Short mmCIF file of C-alpha atoms in Angstrom, two decimals:
data_model
loop_
_atom_site.label_atom_id
_atom_site.label_comp_id
_atom_site.label_asym_id
_atom_site.label_seq_id
_atom_site.Cartn_x
_atom_site.Cartn_y
_atom_site.Cartn_z
CA MET A 1 153.70 271.47 -101.05
CA GLU A 2 155.94 272.66 -103.92
CA LEU A 3 158.79 270.55 -102.58
CA ILE A 4 156.59 267.45 -102.52
CA VAL A 5 155.47 268.00 -106.12
CA ILE A 6 159.05 268.58 -107.31
CA THR A 7 160.25 265.44 -105.51
CA TRP A 8 157.46 263.39 -107.11
CA ILE A 9 158.31 264.69 -110.58
CA LEU A 10 161.99 263.88 -110.13
CA CYS A 11 161.04 260.43 -108.89
CA VAL A 12 158.97 259.73 -112.02
CA LEU A 13 161.76 260.94 -114.28
CA VAL A 14 164.62 259.15 -112.56
CA MET A 15 162.71 256.01 -111.42
CA THR A 16 165.29 255.04 -108.81
CA ASP A 17 164.81 251.78 -106.93
CA GLY A 18 164.34 253.54 -103.62
CA CYS A 19 161.68 255.93 -104.85
CA CYS A 20 158.56 255.22 -106.91
CA VAL A 21 159.41 251.75 -108.18
CA GLY A 22 158.71 249.96 -104.91
CA ARG A 23 158.64 246.18 -104.46
CA VAL A 24 157.68 244.18 -107.50
CA GLY A 25 154.25 242.63 -107.28
CA HIS A 26 152.84 244.46 -104.28
CA GLY A 27 150.67 246.70 -106.39
CA ASP A 28 153.47 249.11 -107.31
CA SER A 29 154.17 247.74 -110.79
CA ALA A 30 151.79 248.14 -113.69
CA THR A 31 152.70 244.68 -114.97
CA CYS A 32 152.24 242.78 -111.72
CA PRO A 33 149.28 241.72 -109.58
CA ARG A 34 148.79 242.70 -105.98
CA ILE A 35 150.37 240.19 -103.65
CA ILE A 36 149.15 239.64 -100.09
CA SER A 37 152.23 240.46 -98.04
CA ARG A 38 153.66 238.34 -95.25
CA ALA A 39 152.53 240.96 -92.76
CA GLU A 40 148.98 240.78 -94.11
CA TRP A 41 148.66 237.01 -93.74
CA GLY A 42 150.43 236.98 -90.38
CA ALA A 43 153.76 235.33 -91.15
CA ARG A 44 156.23 234.36 -88.47
CA PRO A 45 159.70 235.84 -88.94
CA PRO A 46 162.23 233.42 -90.47
CA THR A 47 164.72 231.92 -88.05
CA GLU A 48 167.58 232.42 -90.52
CA GLU A 49 168.23 234.50 -93.63
CA SER A 50 167.72 232.71 -96.95
CA SER A 51 170.19 232.92 -99.82
CA HIS A 52 169.72 235.54 -102.52
CA LEU A 53 168.47 234.53 -105.97
CA PRO A 54 169.50 236.44 -109.10
CA ASP A 55 167.11 237.71 -111.75
CA LEU A 56 166.38 235.86 -115.02
CA LEU A 57 166.00 232.44 -113.42
CA PRO A 58 165.49 229.63 -115.95
CA MET A 59 162.69 227.67 -114.28
CA LEU A 60 159.28 227.88 -112.59
CA PHE A 61 157.74 225.07 -110.51
CA VAL A 62 154.05 224.39 -109.84
CA HIS A 63 152.87 222.70 -106.63
CA HIS A 64 149.68 222.04 -104.72
CA SER A 65 149.34 222.03 -100.94
CA ALA A 66 147.31 218.77 -100.96
CA MET A 67 145.04 220.36 -98.34
CA ALA A 68 141.51 221.71 -98.39
CA VAL A 69 140.57 224.47 -100.81
CA CYS A 70 140.14 227.96 -99.30
CA GLU A 71 137.75 230.51 -100.75
CA ASP A 72 138.37 233.81 -98.93
CA GLN A 73 141.35 235.77 -97.68
CA GLU A 74 140.81 234.89 -94.02
CA ALA A 75 140.65 231.14 -94.69
CA CYS A 76 143.55 231.24 -97.17
CA SER A 77 145.70 233.26 -94.78
CA GLN A 78 145.00 230.68 -92.09
CA GLN A 79 146.10 227.92 -94.48
CA VAL A 80 149.30 229.75 -95.38
CA ARG A 81 150.10 230.18 -91.68
CA GLY A 82 149.49 226.46 -91.20
CA ILE A 83 151.87 225.60 -94.03
CA GLN A 84 154.51 227.86 -92.55
CA ASP A 85 154.09 226.17 -89.18
CA LEU A 86 154.39 222.75 -90.82
CA HIS A 87 157.52 223.74 -92.72
CA MET A 88 159.19 225.37 -89.73
CA ASP A 89 158.07 223.15 -86.85
CA GLY A 90 157.63 219.86 -88.72
CA ASN A 91 160.35 220.02 -91.38
CA GLY A 92 162.78 222.12 -89.38
CA TRP A 93 163.10 224.76 -92.11
CA TRP A 94 163.67 228.40 -91.21
CA ASP A 95 160.62 229.68 -93.13
CA ILE A 96 157.75 228.65 -95.36
CA GLY A 97 159.20 226.82 -98.35
CA TYR A 98 157.23 228.23 -101.29
CA SER A 99 158.02 231.46 -103.08
CA PHE A 100 154.35 232.31 -103.62
CA LEU A 101 151.01 230.66 -102.86
CA ILE A 102 147.68 231.09 -104.66
CA GLY A 103 144.34 230.69 -102.94
CA GLY A 104 140.93 229.74 -104.25
CA ASP A 105 140.01 233.36 -103.57
CA GLY A 106 142.21 234.38 -106.51
CA ASN A 107 144.76 236.08 -104.27
CA ILE A 108 148.50 235.55 -104.41
CA TYR A 109 150.24 235.21 -101.05
CA GLU A 110 153.88 236.11 -100.52
CA GLY A 111 155.99 233.19 -99.33
CA ARG A 112 159.73 233.76 -99.39
CA GLY A 113 159.09 236.18 -102.22
CA TRP A 114 161.27 237.75 -104.86
CA ASN A 115 164.98 237.01 -105.19
CA THR A 116 164.95 234.72 -102.16
CA GLN A 117 165.84 231.04 -102.36
CA GLY A 118 162.98 228.81 -101.30
CA ALA A 119 162.70 225.22 -100.08
CA HIS A 120 160.04 223.94 -102.48
CA THR A 121 161.70 221.75 -105.13
CA GLY A 122 164.65 219.71 -103.86
CA GLY A 123 167.70 220.06 -106.07
CA PHE A 124 166.24 223.00 -108.00
CA ASN A 125 165.68 225.72 -105.40
CA THR A 126 168.46 227.84 -106.92
CA GLN A 127 166.95 227.53 -110.41
CA GLY A 128 163.47 228.98 -110.06
CA TYR A 129 160.47 230.07 -108.01
CA GLY A 130 157.98 227.63 -106.50
CA VAL A 131 154.30 228.55 -106.80
CA CYS A 132 151.83 226.54 -104.71
CA PHE A 133 148.09 226.33 -105.36
CA LEU A 134 146.22 225.96 -102.05
CA GLY A 135 144.12 222.82 -102.26
CA ASN A 136 144.23 219.20 -103.41
CA PHE A 137 143.97 218.98 -107.18
CA MET A 138 144.01 215.25 -107.79
CA ASP A 139 140.46 215.26 -109.17
CA HIS A 140 139.64 218.88 -110.01
CA ASN A 141 141.30 222.12 -111.04
CA PRO A 142 141.86 225.25 -108.95
CA SER A 143 139.29 228.02 -109.25
CA GLU A 144 139.25 230.18 -112.35
CA GLY A 145 140.41 233.09 -110.21
CA ALA A 146 143.39 231.10 -108.94
CA ILE A 147 144.40 230.03 -112.45
CA ASP A 148 144.10 233.61 -113.70
CA ALA A 149 146.26 234.75 -110.78
CA TYR A 150 148.95 232.24 -111.73
CA HIS A 151 149.10 233.47 -115.31
CA THR A 152 149.26 237.10 -114.18
CA LEU A 153 152.07 236.23 -111.76
CA ALA A 154 154.03 234.31 -114.40
CA THR A 155 153.66 237.22 -116.83
CA CYS A 156 154.87 239.58 -114.12
CA MET A 157 157.93 237.39 -113.53
CA VAL A 158 158.85 237.57 -117.21
CA GLU A 159 158.17 241.26 -117.68
CA GLU A 160 160.06 242.19 -114.51
CA GLU A 161 162.90 239.85 -115.59
CA LYS A 162 162.62 237.69 -112.50
CA ILE A 163 162.55 234.64 -114.81
CA ASP A 164 163.87 234.27 -118.33
CA MET A 165 161.36 234.91 -121.11
CA LYS A 166 162.09 231.36 -122.35
CA TYR A 167 161.58 229.85 -118.90
CA GLN A 168 160.84 226.16 -118.44
CA MET A 169 157.88 225.36 -116.21
CA TYR A 170 157.51 221.99 -114.51
CA GLY A 171 155.07 220.29 -112.19
CA HIS A 172 156.73 219.18 -108.96
CA ARG A 173 156.43 215.50 -109.90
CA GLN A 174 158.71 216.06 -112.90
CA THR A 175 161.59 216.85 -110.55
CA LYS A 176 161.42 213.52 -108.71
CA PRO A 177 161.85 209.92 -109.88
CA PRO A 178 158.58 208.48 -111.26
CA GLY A 179 156.12 207.88 -108.42
CA GLY A 180 158.05 210.15 -106.06
CA THR A 181 155.14 212.56 -105.53
CA GLU A 182 151.61 213.20 -106.79
CA CYS A 183 152.16 216.97 -106.64
CA PRO A 184 150.65 219.13 -108.14
CA GLY A 185 147.73 216.67 -108.42
CA ASP A 186 146.66 214.64 -111.45
CA VAL A 187 144.09 217.07 -112.85
CA LEU A 188 146.18 220.19 -112.30
CA TYR A 189 149.23 218.46 -113.76
CA ALA A 190 147.27 217.66 -116.93
CA THR A 191 146.07 221.26 -117.08
CA ILE A 192 149.48 222.93 -116.74
CA GLN A 193 150.68 221.02 -119.78
CA GLU A 194 148.64 223.51 -121.83
CA TRP A 195 150.22 226.54 -120.15
CA GLU A 196 153.02 228.81 -121.31
CA GLY A 197 156.44 227.43 -120.52
CA TRP A 198 155.47 223.87 -119.59
CA THR A 199 158.31 221.54 -120.55
CA GLU A 200 157.92 217.82 -121.10
CA GLY A 201 160.10 215.25 -119.38
CA ASN A 202 161.46 214.21 -116.00
CA ILE A 203 164.43 216.25 -114.80
CA SER A 204 165.16 214.45 -111.52
CA GLU A 205 168.64 213.46 -112.70
CA GLN A 206 169.52 217.13 -113.24
CA LYS A 207 169.35 217.97 -109.54
CA GLN A 208 172.11 220.19 -108.24
#
């Protein structure tokens, strides 16, 4: 028992990555929300390993799934599994494309996760994380819980230095030529223009 207590005290004092710190955003960090892990929502394993992303990324991208809204963890998990199937079996990708997904239940679902390159915003996947709201937001906004979850996640990204504190946030449509996509939906796109980090303009010509 004494050994356990001593080990815990040393862990708190040293705060090594392999000890108390844990994975950012899975409930281990005081600044980050709980994130529903891939294991919890029933993810398939990726068919290949994705590239590593550094910290302090300059951008954040907002998407919608353009599907039905889900209102509880079971339904949202089912939707996330469906999106992964679509991305892997339909698009031929080796995993779900988004970094994180947010359900109408107010939960955040782990996609490719931290420091892992996604397949969410063509030409910009090395520049930032892609966050997808589950639902079609052409004529209404996500739930209050979902919007609150987004803001908590974005704050976590800044405070954990996953994105730069002066990050630029864009709706998906801003990364494509005009008319290229309706994502993240007309109403949600109007709403995000009031959020921290939103940056005006079309950046499709900046693709890498």
